[in-house]
Short mmCIF file of N, CA and C in Angstrom, two decimals:
data_model
loop_
_atom_site.label_atom_id
_atom_site.label_comp_id
_atom_site.label_asym_id
_atom_site.label_seq_id
_atom_site.Cartn_x
_atom_site.Cartn_y
_atom_site.Cartn_z
N MET A 373 88.95 106.83 110.89
CA MET A 373 88.86 105.53 111.19
C MET A 373 88.69 104.31 111.29
N ALA A 374 90.66 102.95 111.36
CA ALA A 374 89.45 101.84 110.44
C ALA A 374 89.61 100.44 111.60
N ILE A 375 88.92 100.59 111.90
CA ILE A 375 88.78 99.22 113.11
C ILE A 375 88.96 97.32 112.47
N LYS A 376 90.22 97.02 113.44
CA LYS A 376 90.08 95.49 113.15
C LYS A 376 90.59 94.79 113.53
N GLN A 377 89.02 93.91 114.80
CA GLN A 377 89.73 93.26 116.08
C GLN A 377 89.91 91.48 115.27
N TRP A 378 91.03 91.69 115.72
CA TRP A 378 91.15 89.42 115.24
C TRP A 378 91.37 89.43 114.26
N ILE A 379 91.73 90.06 113.62
CA ILE A 379 91.90 89.91 111.82
C ILE A 379 93.61 89.77 111.55
N LEU A 380 94.52 91.23 111.51
CA LEU A 380 95.45 91.47 111.54
C LEU A 380 96.02 89.58 112.20
N HIS A 381 96.19 88.24 112.92
CA HIS A 381 96.52 87.14 113.57
C HIS A 381 96.30 86.21 112.42
N ASP A 382 95.70 86.35 111.79
CA ASP A 382 95.31 85.88 110.82
C ASP A 382 96.22 85.43 109.55
N TRP A 383 97.39 86.78 109.84
CA TRP A 383 98.27 86.50 108.31
C TRP A 383 99.87 86.41 108.82
N SER A 384 100.27 86.49 107.15
CA SER A 384 101.70 86.24 108.18
C SER A 384 102.34 87.83 108.19
N ASP A 385 103.33 88.21 108.07
CA ASP A 385 103.64 89.04 107.84
C ASP A 385 103.48 90.47 106.99
N GLU A 386 104.25 89.33 105.64
CA GLU A 386 103.70 90.55 105.18
C GLU A 386 102.16 91.04 104.16
N GLU A 387 101.42 89.78 104.36
CA GLU A 387 99.96 90.55 104.20
C GLU A 387 99.31 91.46 105.52
N CYS A 388 99.66 91.40 106.55
CA CYS A 388 99.10 92.17 107.01
C CYS A 388 99.80 93.67 106.65
N VAL A 389 101.38 93.62 106.23
CA VAL A 389 102.09 94.62 105.85
C VAL A 389 100.95 95.29 104.88
N LYS A 390 100.83 94.51 103.62
CA LYS A 390 99.20 94.68 102.91
C LYS A 390 98.24 95.81 103.52
N ILE A 391 97.53 94.77 104.04
CA ILE A 391 96.32 95.05 104.42
C ILE A 391 96.02 96.52 105.45
N LEU A 392 97.79 97.24 106.05
CA LEU A 392 97.68 98.39 107.34
C LEU A 392 98.34 98.89 105.71
N LYS A 393 99.09 99.06 104.83
CA LYS A 393 99.23 100.18 103.98
C LYS A 393 97.83 100.05 103.10
N ASN A 394 97.06 99.79 103.00
CA ASN A 394 95.17 99.47 102.14
C ASN A 394 94.64 100.46 102.96
N CYS A 395 94.47 100.36 104.51
CA CYS A 395 94.45 100.55 105.67
C CYS A 395 94.18 102.39 105.68
N LYS A 396 95.70 102.29 105.54
CA LYS A 396 96.10 104.00 104.85
C LYS A 396 96.45 104.99 103.88
N GLU A 397 95.97 104.20 103.36
CA GLU A 397 95.01 104.61 101.82
C GLU A 397 94.33 105.38 102.22
N ALA A 398 93.73 103.97 103.05
CA ALA A 398 92.28 104.43 102.93
C ALA A 398 91.05 106.35 103.59
N ILE A 399 92.28 105.90 104.97
CA ILE A 399 91.92 106.98 105.98
C ILE A 399 92.50 107.96 105.86
N PRO A 400 92.36 109.49 106.33
CA PRO A 400 92.93 110.48 106.01
C PRO A 400 94.90 110.26 106.67
N SER A 401 95.06 111.45 106.62
CA SER A 401 96.98 112.04 107.01
C SER A 401 96.20 112.06 108.84
N LYS A 402 96.97 111.50 109.68
CA LYS A 402 96.99 112.19 111.60
C LYS A 402 96.28 113.09 111.13
N ASP A 403 97.34 114.53 110.53
CA ASP A 403 96.11 115.80 110.46
C ASP A 403 94.83 115.90 110.75
N LYS A 404 94.42 114.77 109.56
CA LYS A 404 92.47 114.99 109.43
C LYS A 404 91.95 114.34 109.99
N GLY A 405 92.37 113.51 111.09
CA GLY A 405 92.07 112.77 111.88
C GLY A 405 92.18 110.96 111.71
N GLY A 406 93.31 111.01 110.50
CA GLY A 406 93.58 109.52 110.41
C GLY A 406 93.21 108.28 111.87
N LYS A 407 92.92 107.57 111.01
CA LYS A 407 93.51 106.39 112.87
C LYS A 407 93.48 105.17 112.23
N VAL A 408 93.94 103.93 113.47
CA VAL A 408 93.16 102.52 112.71
C VAL A 408 93.11 102.08 113.71
N ILE A 409 91.71 101.17 114.21
CA ILE A 409 91.93 100.96 115.77
C ILE A 409 92.30 99.61 115.29
N ILE A 410 93.00 98.56 116.15
CA ILE A 410 93.50 96.87 116.42
C ILE A 410 92.54 96.29 117.64
N ILE A 411 93.26 95.47 117.47
CA ILE A 411 91.80 94.89 118.17
C ILE A 411 92.44 93.09 118.50
N ASP A 412 93.36 93.09 118.79
CA ASP A 412 94.08 91.45 118.64
C ASP A 412 95.12 91.05 119.90
N MET A 413 95.46 90.47 119.75
CA MET A 413 96.70 89.43 121.14
C MET A 413 97.99 90.61 120.85
N VAL A 414 98.62 90.85 121.76
CA VAL A 414 100.20 91.48 122.32
C VAL A 414 101.05 90.51 123.26
N MET A 415 101.63 89.56 122.79
CA MET A 415 101.96 88.45 123.89
C MET A 415 103.02 89.37 125.10
N LYS A 416 103.38 88.88 125.75
CA LYS A 416 103.68 89.48 126.53
C LYS A 416 106.00 88.45 126.37
N ASN A 417 105.98 89.37 126.92
CA ASN A 417 108.27 89.01 126.79
C ASN A 417 107.25 88.25 127.97
N GLN A 418 108.15 87.08 128.65
CA GLN A 418 107.96 86.89 130.23
C GLN A 418 109.55 86.86 130.28
N PRO A 419 110.08 88.00 131.78
CA PRO A 419 111.34 87.53 131.84
C PRO A 419 111.64 86.29 132.08
N GLU A 420 112.74 85.95 131.98
CA GLU A 420 113.26 84.35 132.65
C GLU A 420 113.28 84.64 134.28
N GLY A 421 112.59 82.82 134.62
CA GLY A 421 112.23 82.63 135.50
C GLY A 421 110.92 83.21 136.41
N ASP A 422 110.86 83.88 135.38
CA ASP A 422 108.95 84.97 136.70
C ASP A 422 108.26 83.61 135.60
N ASP A 423 107.63 83.25 136.69
CA ASP A 423 106.34 82.32 136.25
C ASP A 423 104.85 82.77 137.16
N SER A 424 104.65 83.61 137.30
CA SER A 424 104.10 84.73 137.77
C SER A 424 102.57 84.99 137.46
N ASP A 425 102.93 84.86 135.65
CA ASP A 425 102.14 84.53 135.15
C ASP A 425 101.61 83.94 133.91
N ASP A 426 101.70 82.27 134.50
CA ASP A 426 102.19 81.21 133.41
C ASP A 426 101.19 81.12 132.01
N LYS A 427 99.80 80.81 133.56
CA LYS A 427 98.43 80.23 132.62
C LYS A 427 98.34 81.37 131.41
N ALA A 428 98.39 82.82 131.82
CA ALA A 428 98.63 83.91 130.72
C ALA A 428 99.73 83.85 129.63
N ILE A 429 100.44 83.08 129.70
CA ILE A 429 101.39 83.06 128.74
C ILE A 429 101.04 82.27 127.72
N GLU A 430 100.95 80.20 128.36
CA GLU A 430 100.36 79.55 128.45
C GLU A 430 99.31 79.81 127.17
N THR A 431 98.41 80.05 127.58
CA THR A 431 96.90 80.39 126.67
C THR A 431 97.39 81.36 125.76
N GLN A 432 98.11 81.79 125.82
CA GLN A 432 98.51 83.07 124.90
C GLN A 432 99.66 82.13 123.21
N LEU A 433 100.52 81.61 124.20
CA LEU A 433 101.56 80.38 123.55
C LEU A 433 100.24 79.18 122.51
N PHE A 434 98.92 79.36 122.79
CA PHE A 434 97.76 78.64 122.65
C PHE A 434 97.21 78.65 121.61
N PHE A 435 97.09 80.07 121.56
CA PHE A 435 96.42 80.85 120.40
C PHE A 435 97.51 80.93 119.12
N ASP A 436 98.89 81.30 119.40
CA ASP A 436 99.85 81.83 118.51
C ASP A 436 100.05 79.96 117.62
N MET A 437 100.23 78.86 118.68
CA MET A 437 100.28 77.52 117.51
C MET A 437 99.43 77.84 116.81
N LEU A 438 97.29 77.78 117.86
CA LEU A 438 96.06 78.30 116.92
C LEU A 438 96.45 78.46 115.24
N MET A 439 97.04 79.68 114.88
CA MET A 439 97.05 80.77 114.33
C MET A 439 98.33 80.02 113.57
N MET A 440 98.76 79.40 113.81
CA MET A 440 100.57 78.94 112.68
C MET A 440 99.89 77.88 112.24
N VAL A 441 98.98 76.75 112.63
CA VAL A 441 98.10 75.50 112.51
C VAL A 441 96.87 75.77 111.37
N LEU A 442 96.26 76.59 111.15
CA LEU A 442 94.09 76.66 111.11
C LEU A 442 95.22 78.26 109.51
N THR A 443 95.97 78.84 109.96
CA THR A 443 96.00 80.21 109.35
C THR A 443 97.63 80.12 108.52
N LYS A 444 98.05 81.43 108.36
CA LYS A 444 99.63 81.62 107.81
C LYS A 444 99.46 82.94 109.42
N GLY A 445 99.12 82.85 109.49
CA GLY A 445 98.82 83.81 110.84
C GLY A 445 99.21 83.42 111.62
N ARG A 446 99.71 84.59 113.09
CA ARG A 446 100.00 83.71 114.15
C ARG A 446 100.16 85.26 114.72
N GLU A 447 100.51 85.03 116.03
CA GLU A 447 100.30 85.96 117.37
C GLU A 447 101.46 86.68 117.61
N ARG A 448 101.34 87.88 117.88
CA ARG A 448 102.93 88.87 117.75
C ARG A 448 103.07 89.47 119.24
N ASN A 449 104.42 90.32 120.10
CA ASN A 449 104.70 91.11 120.65
C ASN A 449 104.79 92.26 120.05
N GLU A 450 104.48 93.50 121.18
CA GLU A 450 104.98 94.21 120.95
C GLU A 450 105.79 94.49 119.71
N LYS A 451 107.34 93.98 120.05
CA LYS A 451 108.16 94.44 119.03
C LYS A 451 108.32 94.26 117.83
N GLU A 452 107.15 93.10 117.94
CA GLU A 452 106.75 92.89 115.63
C GLU A 452 105.73 94.02 114.95
N TRP A 453 104.61 93.47 116.60
CA TRP A 453 103.73 94.34 116.05
C TRP A 453 104.46 96.05 115.30
N ALA A 454 104.85 96.59 116.56
CA ALA A 454 105.61 97.68 115.59
C ALA A 454 106.05 97.37 114.83
N LYS A 455 106.95 96.78 113.81
CA LYS A 455 107.67 96.03 113.20
C LYS A 455 106.91 95.94 112.77
N LEU A 456 105.48 95.79 112.05
CA LEU A 456 104.10 95.91 110.49
C LEU A 456 104.96 96.99 110.53
N PHE A 457 103.98 97.48 111.91
CA PHE A 457 103.34 99.59 112.18
C PHE A 457 104.39 100.66 110.72
N PHE A 458 105.28 99.85 110.84
CA PHE A 458 106.47 100.81 111.06
C PHE A 458 107.04 100.72 109.90
N GLU A 459 106.32 99.79 108.29
CA GLU A 459 107.20 99.32 107.43
C GLU A 459 106.02 99.04 105.99
N ALA A 460 104.35 99.22 106.98
CA ALA A 460 103.12 99.49 106.13
C ALA A 460 103.14 101.58 106.64
N GLY A 461 104.07 101.83 107.05
CA GLY A 461 104.41 104.02 106.82
C GLY A 461 103.47 104.60 108.04
N PHE A 462 102.84 103.48 108.55
CA PHE A 462 102.74 104.96 110.26
C PHE A 462 103.87 105.34 110.97
N SER A 463 103.47 106.23 111.81
CA SER A 463 104.57 107.13 112.19
C SER A 463 104.16 106.97 114.06
N GLY A 464 103.66 106.10 114.39
CA GLY A 464 103.61 106.04 115.54
C GLY A 464 102.33 104.45 115.67
N TYR A 465 102.23 104.50 117.33
CA TYR A 465 101.16 103.57 118.02
C TYR A 465 101.32 103.57 119.19
N LYS A 466 100.35 102.91 119.96
CA LYS A 466 99.50 103.38 121.15
C LYS A 466 98.95 101.59 121.77
N ILE A 467 99.73 101.09 122.48
CA ILE A 467 98.97 99.54 123.29
C ILE A 467 98.14 99.76 124.37
N ASN A 468 96.62 99.98 124.85
CA ASN A 468 96.09 99.07 126.45
C ASN A 468 95.19 98.44 125.75
N PRO A 469 96.37 97.39 126.56
CA PRO A 469 95.63 96.51 126.91
C PRO A 469 93.87 95.88 128.14
N VAL A 470 93.27 96.34 127.25
CA VAL A 470 92.02 96.62 127.79
C VAL A 470 90.85 95.13 128.36
N PHE A 471 91.03 94.42 127.16
CA PHE A 471 90.97 93.23 126.71
C PHE A 471 91.03 91.67 127.33
N GLY A 472 91.21 91.51 128.79
CA GLY A 472 91.76 90.33 128.55
C GLY A 472 92.88 89.72 127.87
N LEU A 473 93.18 89.31 127.24
CA LEU A 473 94.33 89.17 126.21
C LEU A 473 94.63 89.75 125.16
N ARG A 474 92.90 90.51 124.47
CA ARG A 474 93.55 91.58 123.88
C ARG A 474 93.71 92.59 124.06
N SER A 475 94.73 93.62 123.04
CA SER A 475 94.39 94.93 123.09
C SER A 475 93.25 95.85 122.52
N LEU A 476 93.30 97.49 123.05
CA LEU A 476 93.56 97.87 122.09
C LEU A 476 94.42 99.40 121.04
N ILE A 477 94.93 98.44 120.38
CA ILE A 477 96.24 99.68 119.94
C ILE A 477 95.31 100.93 118.48
N GLU A 478 96.01 101.66 118.89
CA GLU A 478 96.58 102.76 117.63
C GLU A 478 96.90 102.95 117.00
N ILE A 479 97.23 103.44 115.67
CA ILE A 479 98.16 103.31 114.78
C ILE A 479 97.39 104.98 114.02
N GLU A 480 99.00 105.83 113.85
CA GLU A 480 98.36 106.74 112.80
C GLU A 480 99.54 107.44 111.71
N PRO A 481 99.58 107.79 111.03
CA PRO A 481 99.49 107.67 109.89
C PRO A 481 100.55 109.00 110.07
N LYS A 482 101.28 109.37 108.75
CA LYS A 482 102.55 110.71 109.03
C LYS A 482 101.19 112.14 109.56
N SER A 483 101.58 113.15 110.58
CA SER A 483 100.78 113.72 109.79
C SER A 483 101.20 115.33 108.83
N LEU A 484 100.84 115.57 108.17
CA LEU A 484 101.20 116.49 107.21
C LEU A 484 100.30 117.93 107.72
N THR A 485 99.74 118.81 108.68
CA THR A 485 99.37 120.14 109.12
C THR A 485 98.92 119.94 111.03
N PRO A 486 99.21 120.68 111.52
CA PRO A 486 98.77 120.87 112.96
C PRO A 486 97.67 120.10 112.57
N PHE A 487 97.16 119.55 113.80
CA PHE A 487 95.82 119.41 113.45
C PHE A 487 94.66 119.80 114.17
N SER A 488 93.24 119.54 113.60
CA SER A 488 92.52 120.53 114.12
C SER A 488 91.71 119.87 114.59
N LEU A 489 90.58 120.06 115.51
CA LEU A 489 89.06 119.51 115.97
C LEU A 489 88.26 119.83 115.05
N ALA A 490 88.24 120.64 114.39
CA ALA A 490 86.85 121.43 113.26
C ALA A 490 87.01 120.04 112.07
N THR A 491 87.74 119.44 112.04
CA THR A 491 88.73 118.42 110.41
C THR A 491 87.74 117.55 110.70
N PRO A 492 86.56 116.72 110.26
CA PRO A 492 85.80 115.48 110.10
C PRO A 492 86.73 115.43 109.67
N ILE A 493 86.04 113.84 110.40
CA ILE A 493 86.73 112.70 110.14
C ILE A 493 86.57 111.07 109.54
N ALA A 494 87.08 110.62 109.06
CA ALA A 494 86.79 109.70 107.66
C ALA A 494 86.79 108.16 108.21
N THR A 495 85.57 107.62 109.10
CA THR A 495 85.94 106.59 109.72
C THR A 495 84.97 105.35 108.44
N ILE A 496 86.73 104.16 108.35
CA ILE A 496 86.62 101.99 107.75
C ILE A 496 86.14 101.56 109.20
N LEU A 497 85.46 100.53 109.52
CA LEU A 497 84.86 100.06 110.54
C LEU A 497 85.08 98.41 109.90
N LEU A 498 85.94 97.59 109.99
CA LEU A 498 85.75 96.34 109.31
C LEU A 498 85.63 95.45 111.09
N PHE A 499 84.16 94.23 111.27
CA PHE A 499 84.82 93.89 112.09
C PHE A 499 84.96 92.12 111.24
N SER A 500 84.53 91.38 112.05
CA SER A 500 84.99 89.67 111.75
C SER A 500 84.56 88.80 112.90
N SER A 501 83.67 88.15 111.79
CA SER A 501 83.77 86.54 113.37
C SER A 501 84.90 85.65 112.50
N PRO A 502 84.51 84.94 113.48
CA PRO A 502 85.61 83.66 113.46
C PRO A 502 85.52 83.09 111.57
N SER A 503 84.48 83.73 111.20
CA SER A 503 84.59 82.65 109.51
C SER A 503 84.10 84.43 108.71
N HIS A 504 83.35 84.49 108.77
CA HIS A 504 82.80 86.56 107.89
C HIS A 504 83.15 87.09 108.10
N PRO A 505 84.29 87.67 107.35
CA PRO A 505 84.82 89.15 107.66
C PRO A 505 84.38 90.81 106.76
N ILE A 506 83.34 90.96 107.78
CA ILE A 506 82.81 92.09 107.03
C ILE A 506 83.15 93.58 106.68
N ILE A 507 82.99 93.95 105.78
CA ILE A 507 83.27 95.84 106.09
C ILE A 507 81.70 96.23 106.21
N VAL A 508 81.55 96.79 107.08
CA VAL A 508 80.20 97.37 107.62
C VAL A 508 80.26 98.96 106.87
N GLY A 509 81.19 99.70 106.52
CA GLY A 509 80.79 101.21 105.79
C GLY A 509 82.10 102.16 105.94
N LEU A 510 82.03 103.43 104.72
CA LEU A 510 82.70 104.26 105.18
C LEU A 510 81.95 104.68 105.06
N GLU A 511 82.13 106.88 105.68
CA GLU A 511 81.26 107.56 106.79
C GLU A 511 81.89 108.37 106.28
N ASP A 512 81.46 110.40 106.18
CA ASP A 512 82.54 111.48 105.91
C ASP A 512 82.09 111.74 107.37
#
């Protein structure tokens, strides 16, 4: 499993695909427990005329502008995230909006054989502070 927190929004789509492909190469296949966990913002698509969540949308747009000014990145909606995941070769994703503006996103590589609970899981942990990405380790 690879965990990425507040990292991919710092990068362009092309760079995100490269990062995700590297993660896919570093983890086992889905049937061996491989998974990438991303904690990042998923922009909402607000229907026209719906002003029920204006402050949340305004905050998301502020973060999007901040990413464009400070980095080559941006905030993405679900459709844009899905495009990145499939371009990087992942077979599926699940978005869990559980951290306020942030969501927990699970993406999995393609499965080769049926899953077994006895299969060991390799883990890559990658956390980030605003200025220092840190690779914590690789465990078997």
